[in-house]
Amino acid sequence: MTAGAVDVLVIGGGQAGLAAGFYLHRIARDAARGRGGPAPSYAILDAHESPGGAWQYYWDTLELFSPAAYSSLPGYQMPPWTGAGNPSAAHVVAYLRTYEQRYGLPVHRPVTVHAVQDHPDGGYLTHTDRGTWESTVVINATGSWRRPFVPRMTGAQEFTGSQLHTTGYRGRAAFTGQRIVVVGGGNSGAQVAADLLPAAAQLTWVTRRPPRYLPDDVDGRALFALATSHVRAVRRGEPSPGGVGSLGDIVAVPPVREARDAGHLQAQPMFSTFTPTGIRWDDGRTVEVDVVLWCTGFRPALGHLRPLGLAMDDTTPATDRELPTRARGRGGLFFLGHGDWASPASATLVGVGAPARTTVAAAIEHLTRTSQVRAPSGRPG
Ligand code: FAD
């Protein structure tokens, strides 16, 4: 079943997909006013039922690294946050909902992409649970929320308590009075551990290496500036000031800072095995626990691209040196929002705008070069 044919198909309607949508919208608007080239037709496919991407699944007390004024996508400022601290995840969801309405972005949801393959006549065929789309360009903005990572551990099958990944954590209320282990030395681990402190009967925080906090005054703005200057320097062959990782792993957002300064966030080294009722370290020490919460990150959600047989750089697709959002050797396939491997800071609200702009410009250039402009068509999903 054909669902539609467009010049540019964006897969994923989180912040990255919407940023691409903004620039496509702007070019189409200019074309309607007689400025620039012809209007590209485009659609955004999103597997979730409602707007907001991963933000709609974060826990209730999560707050952004930065104030609203520094957490915006291109074109439209995030409205001010009137609560304490930085904006909440719910504030971001509301912002993203308004954003796609404001620009009338053609988001089709829920539509899940199962496979993308080369179109025999050029371009791509994108197979979804609601039919197949044809397009000349695919911009993949599927994030990583749908692909949580949990390391394999000896004895995990025998452990009788419960285990869940950050993706299943909605807030501390469900864990009142429990003995909990939080695993992970990144932002999720630190934030979830700090969040659980008032509710848990016993909280053990384990990390593979001692926690590395960024300086307290470093927030999302500084991270973005640092990531950008690092990548620019590397690209020019100049000495790098050091990437974000050179400063630390954990942004000291106020709840984390308070818990750390009060001495409540004392990390233990990673345990070596599970026991049926808890965890055990190499030195024989054990702790009885009810819940293990894996804050161990994600892998890019790219399984649907397997039929393309993309060149890989270790675990992520190889990208173009000149334009890091473009798949190497493929004029019409781009990655947006996946993080540093696809462009510096592109996994953040403030950081995705710049790569979205260059990606859409490259997509338009590809359309022009291949002269594969399609008549707009497509049914709402
Ligand atoms: P997502 O938001 O995950 O959106 C991807 C979309 O693609 C989803 O809507 C999904 O339905 C869709 N999709 C996936 N697969 C398919 C498929 N096969 N078919 C169709 N659709 C599909 N960022 C900041 O900027 N500031 C912060 O302060 C900040 N704090 C954070 C704190 C924590 C603890 C965490 C975990 C993250 C934080 N982030 C922050 C990062 C930010 O939340 C994510 O990087 C961001 O949501 C990624 O956006 P995205 O659009 O790339 O992916």
XYZ file of N, CA, C and O in Angstrom, residues 157-313:
628
model
N 19.446 -13.492 35.778
C 18.218 -14.297 35.595
C 17.696 -14.810 36.935
O 16.492 -14.978 37.111
N 18.637 -15.073 37.854
C 18.246 -15.669 39.144
C 17.762 -14.618 40.149
O 17.153 -14.945 41.166
N 18.061 -13.341 39.870
C 17.690 -12.279 40.810
C 16.163 -12.205 40.919
O 15.461 -12.106 39.903
N 15.649 -12.265 42.131
C 14.195 -12.336 42.311
C 13.535 -10.957 42.480
O 12.312 -10.851 42.492
N 14.370 -9.920 42.656
C 13.811 -8.577 42.734
C 13.439 -8.079 41.345
O 13.473 -8.825 40.374
N 13.079 -6.804 41.250
C 12.729 -6.295 39.922
C 13.868 -5.462 39.334
O 14.703 -4.924 40.077
N 13.903 -5.421 38.022
C 14.902 -4.632 37.305
C 14.174 -3.766 36.297
O 13.263 -4.238 35.618
N 14.576 -2.528 36.203
C 14.026 -1.702 35.133
C 15.073 -0.713 34.638
O 16.037 -0.410 35.342
N 14.874 -0.274 33.414
C 15.754 0.710 32.796
C 15.171 2.097 33.052
O 13.977 2.228 33.363
N 15.994 3.124 32.877
C 15.515 4.513 33.043
C 14.214 4.737 32.286
O 13.375 5.529 32.729
N 14.057 4.072 31.139
C 12.845 4.282 30.333
C 11.570 3.910 31.099
O 10.492 4.358 30.724
N 11.722 3.097 32.164
C 10.530 2.707 32.928
C 10.359 3.527 34.191
O 9.446 3.283 34.980
N 11.243 4.518 34.431
C 11.189 5.293 35.667
C 10.357 6.557 35.481
O 10.703 7.416 34.669
N 9.257 6.650 36.217
C 8.389 7.825 36.089
C 8.447 8.747 37.295
O 7.880 9.819 37.297
N 9.044 8.249 38.370
C 9.124 9.087 39.569
C 9.256 8.211 40.799
O 9.061 6.997 40.733
N 9.586 8.853 41.938
C 9.945 8.086 43.124
C 8.758 7.422 43.818
O 8.930 6.492 44.598
N 7.527 7.899 43.520
C 6.363 7.426 44.298
C 6.254 5.904 44.286
O 5.923 5.290 45.309
N 6.569 5.275 43.165
C 6.403 3.819 43.061
C 7.473 3.057 43.848
O 7.408 1.831 43.939
N 8.441 3.774 44.432
C 9.575 3.080 45.058
C 9.690 3.360 46.560
O 10.700 3.057 47.174
N 8.635 3.907 47.110
C 8.675 4.269 48.531
C 8.975 3.037 49.387
O 8.360 1.995 49.219
N 9.956 3.186 50.277
C 10.269 2.117 51.227
C 11.062 0.958 50.637
O 11.271 -0.049 51.315
N 11.538 1.084 49.417
C 12.252 -0.033 48.791
C 13.758 0.123 48.923
O 14.283 1.228 49.101
N 14.445 -1.022 48.800
C 15.917 -1.016 48.787
C 16.341 -1.028 47.317
O 16.023 -1.978 46.589
N 17.026 0.026 46.925
C 17.221 0.238 45.481
C 18.698 0.379 45.133
O 19.454 1.021 45.872
N 19.068 -0.188 43.990
C 20.394 0.067 43.419
C 20.192 0.847 42.133
O 19.428 0.420 41.263
N 20.861 1.985 42.023
C 20.860 2.740 40.767
C 22.221 2.523 40.115
O 23.256 2.745 40.739
N 22.200 2.063 38.867
C 23.451 1.779 38.158
C 23.667 2.836 37.074
O 22.788 3.027 36.220
N 24.828 3.497 37.110
C 25.135 4.422 36.014
C 25.693 5.739 36.510
O 25.106 6.368 37.397
N 26.810 6.168 35.913
C 27.493 7.384 36.358
C 27.278 8.562 35.434
O 28.063 9.508 35.447
N 26.213 8.535 34.640
C 25.894 9.668 33.775
C 24.810 10.529 34.402
O 24.480 10.409 35.594
N 24.234 11.393 33.576
C 23.207 12.306 34.084
C 21.975 11.586 34.604
O 21.435 11.934 35.642
N 21.543 10.555 33.873
C 20.340 9.844 34.323
C 20.595 9.195 35.671
O 19.764 9.284 36.582
N 21.741 8.521 35.810
C 22.056 7.835 37.066
C 22.074 8.815 38.224
O 21.451 8.576 39.266
N 22.784 9.924 38.059
C 22.900 10.898 39.152
C 21.541 11.517 39.475
O 21.162 11.659 40.640
N 20.791 11.870 38.422
C 19.500 12.527 38.674
C 18.493 11.570 39.305
O 17.748 11.944 40.203
N 18.462 10.326 38.828
C 17.504 9.363 39.385
C 17.892 9.026 40.824
O 17.033 8.951 41.714
N 19.191 8.857 41.078
C 19.628 8.558 42.452
C 19.225 9.703 43.388
O 18.681 9.472 44.470
N 19.469 10.942 42.962
C 19.109 12.090 43.807
C 17.594 12.141 44.010
O 17.108 12.430 45.108
N 16.859 11.814 42.957
C 15.400 11.863 43.034
C 14.849 10.828 44.025
O 13.878 11.081 44.732
N 15.492 9.649 44.068
C 14.984 8.556 44.896
C 15.306 8.714 46.384
O 14.672 8.064 47.226
N 16.286 9.563 46.691
C 16.761 9.638 48.073
C 15.641 9.798 49.116
O 15.633 9.083 50.106
N 14.674 10.701 48.885
C 13.660 10.873 49.931
C 12.718 9.673 50.058
O 12.045 9.542 51.090
N 12.652 8.806 49.039
C 11.660 7.731 49.070
C 12.251 6.377 49.455
O 11.585 5.562 50.100
N 13.496 6.127 49.068
C 14.061 4.786 49.231
C 14.357 4.462 50.696
O 14.774 5.333 51.463
N 14.162 3.179 51.060
C 14.571 2.740 52.399
C 16.089 2.627 52.436
O 16.711 2.841 53.476
N 16.654 2.289 51.299
C 18.123 2.170 51.198
C 18.484 2.420 49.739
O 17.867 1.849 48.842
N 19.447 3.305 49.523
C 19.825 3.609 48.139
C 21.317 3.347 47.940
O 22.144 3.881 48.680
N 21.637 2.522 46.959
C 23.035 2.256 46.614
C 23.232 2.746 45.195
O 22.481 2.354 44.296
N 24.228 3.607 45.011
C 24.504 4.125 43.652
C 25.812 3.506 43.189
O 26.831 3.642 43.875
N 25.789 2.781 42.084
C 27.030 2.174 41.596
C 27.391 2.742 40.233
O 26.521 2.968 39.387
N 28.692 2.958 40.047
C 29.169 3.536 38.791
C 30.449 2.793 38.377
O 31.197 2.330 39.243
N 30.682 2.689 37.080
C 31.861 1.963 36.595
C 33.156 2.666 36.984
O 34.173 2.051 37.182
N 33.107 4.002 37.012
C 34.272 4.751 37.488
C 33.746 5.858 38.401
O 32.548 6.174 38.361
N 34.615 6.422 39.231
C 34.110 7.449 40.166
C 33.371 8.550 39.406
O 33.796 8.939 38.316
N 32.258 9.049 39.942
C 31.470 10.064 39.236
C 32.304 11.295 38.919
O 33.105 11.729 39.757
N 32.109 11.832 37.724
C 32.855 13.037 37.327
C 31.836 14.156 37.109
O 31.123 14.181 36.101
N 31.764 15.060 38.056
C 30.816 16.172 37.938
C 31.435 17.288 37.110
O 32.619 17.612 37.285
N 30.642 17.875 36.245
C 31.097 19.087 35.571
C 31.113 20.219 36.599
O 30.399 20.152 37.602
N 31.925 21.256 36.361
C 31.903 22.388 37.302
C 30.465 22.886 37.497
O 29.666 22.857 36.553
N 30.151 23.332 38.702
C 28.764 23.670 39.021
C 28.164 24.749 38.130
O 26.954 24.820 37.951
N 29.017 25.618 37.579
C 28.457 26.703 36.759
C 28.300 26.299 35.291
O 27.904 27.110 34.458
N 28.587 25.033 34.957
C 28.450 24.607 33.561
C 27.036 24.079 33.350
O 26.622 23.122 33.997
N 26.308 24.714 32.457
C 24.971 24.231 32.125
C 24.906 23.944 30.631
O 25.936 23.902 29.939
N 23.704 23.755 30.112
C 23.539 23.381 28.712
C 24.163 24.369 27.734
O 24.693 23.968 26.698
N 24.145 25.664 28.069
C 24.739 26.669 27.169
C 26.224 26.416 27.014
O 26.776 26.378 25.912
N 26.896 26.239 28.157
C 28.345 26.037 28.129
C 28.683 24.722 27.420
O 29.665 24.645 26.684
N 27.868 23.705 27.641
C 28.129 22.406 27.007
C 28.057 22.533 25.495
O 28.874 21.984 24.759
N 27.069 23.259 25.049
C 26.884 23.439 23.611
C 28.090 24.171 23.008
O 28.649 23.765 21.996
N 28.512 25.240 23.673
C 29.643 26.027 23.163
C 30.904 25.166 23.123
O 31.662 25.183 22.150
N 31.089 24.363 24.162
C 32.292 23.538 24.238
C 32.288 22.458 23.154
O 33.294 22.250 22.455
N 31.157 21.785 23.001
C 31.070 20.720 21.990
C 31.310 21.288 20.603
O 32.004 20.694 19.770
N 30.767 22.475 20.347
C 30.916 23.073 19.022
C 32.364 23.437 18.759
O 32.910 23.134 17.700
N 33.034 24.064 19.745
C 34.413 24.478 19.481
C 35.324 23.260 19.345
O 36.268 23.269 18.561
N 35.010 22.189 20.065
C 35.806 20.959 19.941
C 35.732 20.413 18.516
O 36.752 20.162 17.873
N 34.506 20.275 18.020
C 34.356 19.658 16.701
C 34.923 20.553 15.602
O 35.585 20.086 14.681
N 34.735 21.870 15.761
C 35.294 22.802 14.753
C 36.815 22.671 14.710
O 37.417 22.628 13.649
N 37.423 22.615 15.887
C 38.890 22.524 15.945
C 39.353 21.225 15.295
O 40.287 21.226 14.491
N 38.688 20.121 15.610
C 39.090 18.829 15.040
C 38.968 18.878 13.523
O 39.857 18.438 12.787
N 37.881 19.479 13.054
C 37.668 19.530 11.602
C 38.734 20.378 10.903
O 39.146 20.099 9.803
N 39.193 21.430 11.601
C 40.215 22.288 10.979
C 41.629 21.755 11.206
O 42.601 22.385 10.816
N 41.735 20.642 11.928
C 43.052 20.096 12.224
C 43.793 20.915 13.270
O 45.019 20.840 13.374
N 43.063 21.681 14.092
C 43.700 22.496 15.135
C 43.612 21.774 16.481
O 42.802 20.876 16.641
N 44.437 22.192 17.464
C 44.339 21.533 18.777
C 42.951 21.774 19.385
O 42.425 22.880 19.325
N 42.372 20.719 19.937
C 41.020 20.837 20.502
C 41.079 21.390 21.918
O 41.976 21.043 22.688
N 40.098 22.235 22.292
C 40.016 22.662 23.687
C 39.543 21.512 24.587
O 39.481 21.648 25.798
N 39.206 20.362 23.987
C 38.659 19.225 24.748
C 37.159 19.206 24.605
O 36.512 20.257 24.621
N 36.593 18.016 24.399
C 35.136 17.907 24.253
C 34.469 18.005 25.617
O 35.139 18.209 26.640
N 33.151 17.839 25.609
C 32.395 17.898 26.866
C 32.918 16.853 27.837
O 33.051 17.097 29.034
N 33.256 15.663 27.286
C 33.730 14.565 28.127
C 34.995 14.923 28.890
O 35.294 14.329 29.927
N 35.759 15.917 28.396
C 36.983 16.279 29.100
C 36.669 17.003 30.409
O 37.495 17.091 31.303
N 35.467 17.548 30.531
C 35.092 18.272 31.746
C 34.430 17.373 32.786
O 34.512 17.615 33.968
N 33.714 16.356 32.318
C 33.004 15.490 33.248
C 31.823 14.834 32.570
O 31.590 15.010 31.377
N 31.072 14.045 33.358
C 29.928 13.304 32.799
C 28.595 13.819 33.316
O 27.556 13.560 32.722
N 28.623 14.487 34.465
C 27.352 14.797 35.136
C 27.182 16.311 35.269
O 28.029 16.992 35.866
N 26.085 16.810 34.730
C 25.772 18.230 34.923
C 25.198 18.373 36.340
O 24.255 17.665 36.702
N 25.773 19.289 37.102
C 25.363 19.423 38.510
C 24.097 20.261 38.612
O 24.114 21.388 39.135
N 22.974 19.706 38.098
C 21.694 20.420 38.236
C 21.373 20.518 39.736
O 21.861 19.707 40.534
N 20.576 21.510 40.152
C 20.429 21.765 41.599
C 20.100 20.536 42.455
O 20.748 20.345 43.498
N 19.156 19.649 42.067
C 18.875 18.523 42.966
C 20.085 17.599 43.149
O 20.325 17.084 44.240
N 20.866 17.426 42.084
C 22.064 16.581 42.165
C 23.114 17.261 43.050
O 23.732 16.644 43.915
N 23.277 18.562 42.835
C 24.271 19.313 43.607
C 23.952 19.244 45.102
O 24.817 18.978 45.932
N 22.654 19.442 45.418
C 22.264 19.430 46.834
C 22.515 18.067 47.468
O 23.061 17.965 48.572
N 22.134 17.002 46.747
C 22.331 15.644 47.291
C 23.816 15.344 47.442
O 24.251 14.776 48.448
N 24.605 15.751 46.448
C 26.059 15.515 46.506
C 26.677 16.285 47.677
O 27.432 15.730 48.468
N 26.314 17.574 47.797
C 26.927 18.402 48.831
C 26.522 17.948 50.239
O 27.261 18.150 51.201
N 25.353 17.323 50.342
C 24.921 16.820 51.646
C 25.550 15.455 51.942
O 25.289 14.847 52.977
N 26.344 14.959 50.988
C 27.044 13.680 51.204
C 26.179 12.460 50.950
O 26.526 11.344 51.321
N 25.019 12.656 50.294
C 24.114 11.517 50.091
C 24.373 10.763 48.789
O 23.777 9.725 48.551
N 25.209 11.334 47.916
C 25.480 10.639 46.655
C 26.889 10.067 46.691
O 27.810 10.584 46.063
N 27.061 8.999 47.441
C 28.373 8.345 47.544
C 28.342 7.140 46.611
O 27.653 6.162 46.881
N 29.097 7.218 45.520
C 29.038 6.110 44.553
C 29.918 4.943 45.002
O 30.985 5.146 45.562
N 29.438 3.749 44.733
C 30.197 2.519 44.965
C 30.681 2.009 43.606
O 30.039 2.281 42.595
N 31.747 1.211 43.593
C 32.149 0.641 42.303
C 31.097 -0.342 41.800
O 30.253 -0.800 42.565
N 31.169 -0.658 40.537
C 30.213 -1.593 39.928
C 30.315 -2.963 40.619
O 31.417 -3.428 40.901
N 29.176 -3.555 40.911
C 29.184 -4.905 41.505
C 29.535 -5.934 40.424
O 29.521 -5.607 39.235
N 29.839 -7.147 40.841
C 30.284 -8.129 39.836
C 29.218 -9.155 39.478
O 29.182 -9.631 38.352
N 28.359 -9.518 40.436
C 27.297 -10.492 40.115
C 26.029 -10.146 40.897
O 26.067 -9.423 41.891
N 24.948 -10.735 40.416
C 23.717 -10.725 41.199
C 23.739 -11.919 42.136
O 24.379 -12.943 41.851
N 23.031 -11.806 43.257
C 22.667 -12.986 44.050
C 21.152 -13.106 43.872
O 20.526 -12.184 43.313
N 20.525 -14.179 44.339
C 19.058 -14.253 44.160
C 18.331 -13.077 44.814
O 17.273 -12.663 44.363
N 18.920 -12.491 45.860
C 18.206 -11.425 46.574
C 18.955 -10.091 46.594
O 18.585 -9.189 47.339
N 20.003 -9.981 45.797
C 20.748 -8.723 45.839
C 21.931 -8.713 44.881
O 21.879 -9.325 43.822
N 22.984 -8.008 45.311
C 24.172 -7.880 44.453
C 25.430 -8.188 45.272
O 25.417 -8.063 46.502
N 26.490 -8.592 44.552
C 27.745 -8.935 45.226
C 28.902 -8.285 44.490
O 28.943 -8.271 43.261
N 29.852 -7.750 45.301
C 31.076 -7.180 44.724
C 32.183 -8.233 44.724
O 32.061 -9.272 45.386
N 33.236 -7.946 43.993
C 34.387 -8.858 43.904
C 34.970 -9.202 45.269
O 35.454 -10.306 45.480
N 34.930 -8.236 46.201
C 35.533 -8.495 47.512
C 34.619 -9.319 48.427
O 34.917 -9.505 49.607
N 33.485 -9.813 47.889
C 32.603 -10.682 48.665
C 31.482 -9.935 49.380
O 30.543 -10.540 49.910
N 31.563 -8.600 49.395
C 30.518 -7.800 50.034
C 29.201 -7.979 49.288
O 29.197 -8.051 48.056
N 28.084 -8.059 50.018
C 26.772 -8.172 49.366
C 25.816 -7.124 49.926
O 26.005 -6.626 51.042
N 24.801 -6.806 49.145
C 23.724 -5.930 49.613
C 22.412 -6.547 49.150
O 22.305 -7.006 48.009
N 21.453 -6.607 50.043
C 20.115 -7.106 49.695
C 19.324 -5.973 49.049
O 19.323 -4.851 49.577
N 18.690 -6.239 47.927
C 17.936 -5.157 47.269
C 16.613 -5.655 46.678
O 16.472 -6.836 46.361
N 15.688 -4.724 46.558
C 14.390 -5.038 45.946
C 14.380 -4.684 44.465
O 13.717 -5.336 43.671
N 15.081 -3.609 44.106
C 14.977 -3.077 42.739
C 16.361 -2.692 42.227
O 17.132 -2.057 42.957
N 16.639 -3.050 40.977
C 17.841 -2.529 40.313
C 17.383 -1.645 39.166
O 16.604 -2.072 38.298
N 17.839 -0.416 39.204
C 17.413 0.548 38.178
C 18.602 0.848 37.267
O 19.600 1.431 37.713
N 18.513 0.407 36.041
C 19.627 0.554 35.102
C 19.545 1.928 34.409
O 18.670 2.152 33.577
N 20.466 2.798 34.767
C 20.557 4.096 34.071
C 21.788 4.016 33.180
O 22.757 4.765 33.351
N 21.760 3.072 32.289
C 22.964 2.697 31.542
C 22.875 3.087 30.071
O 23.609 2.545 29.243
N 21.992 4.001 29.779
C 22.041 4.618 28.459
C 21.292 3.884 27.373
O 20.449 3.002 27.622
N 21.628 4.270 26.170
C 20.857 3.877 24.994
C 21.802 3.583 23.837
O 22.975 3.940 23.872
N 21.262 2.964 22.821
C 21.947 2.836 21.539
C 21.052 3.517 20.506
O 19.824 3.564 20.688
N 21.625 4.035 19.412
C 20.757 4.678 18.418
C 19.704 3.698 17.874
O 20.016 2.535 17.638
N 18.471 4.192 17.725
C 17.365 3.345 17.229
C 17.389 3.345 15.700
O 16.722 4.140 15.054
N 18.208 2.452 15.140
C 18.447 2.491 13.692
C 18.158 1.161 12.995
O 18.535 0.990 11.828
N 17.509 0.229 13.692
C 17.276 -1.104 13.119
C 16.561 -1.049 11.774
O 16.800 -1.891 10.893
N 15.712 -0.060 11.588
C 14.935 0.031 10.343
C 15.821 0.375 9.134
O 15.387 0.264 7.999
N 17.071 0.802 9.390
C 17.969 1.156 8.273
C 18.824 -0.033 7.828
O 19.599 0.080 6.876
N 18.667 -1.165 8.516
C 19.512 -2.332 8.207
C 19.488 -2.721 6.730
O 20.533 -3.033 6.154
N 18.310 -2.710 6.069
C 18.295 -3.139 4.652
C 19.203 -2.299 3.751
O 19.554 -2.734 2.657
N 19.628 -1.119 4.215
C 20.469 -0.265 3.370
C 21.929 -0.703 3.395
O 22.728 -0.260 2.559
N 22.296 -1.582 4.331
C 23.680 -2.053 4.413
C 24.670 -0.903 4.531
O 25.664 -0.852 3.812
N 24.416 0.021 5.466
C 25.259 1.225 5.582
C 26.674 0.898 6.051
O 26.871 -0.027 6.855
N 27.650 1.661 5.565
C 29.016 1.561 6.092
C 28.987 1.997 7.550
O 28.248 2.921 7.910
N 29.754 1.311 8.390
C 29.737 1.625 9.821
C 31.104 2.113 10.282
O 32.136 1.701 9.754
N 31.074 3.006 11.298
C 32.275 3.387 12.051
C 32.077 2.779 13.418
O 31.354 3.342 14.237
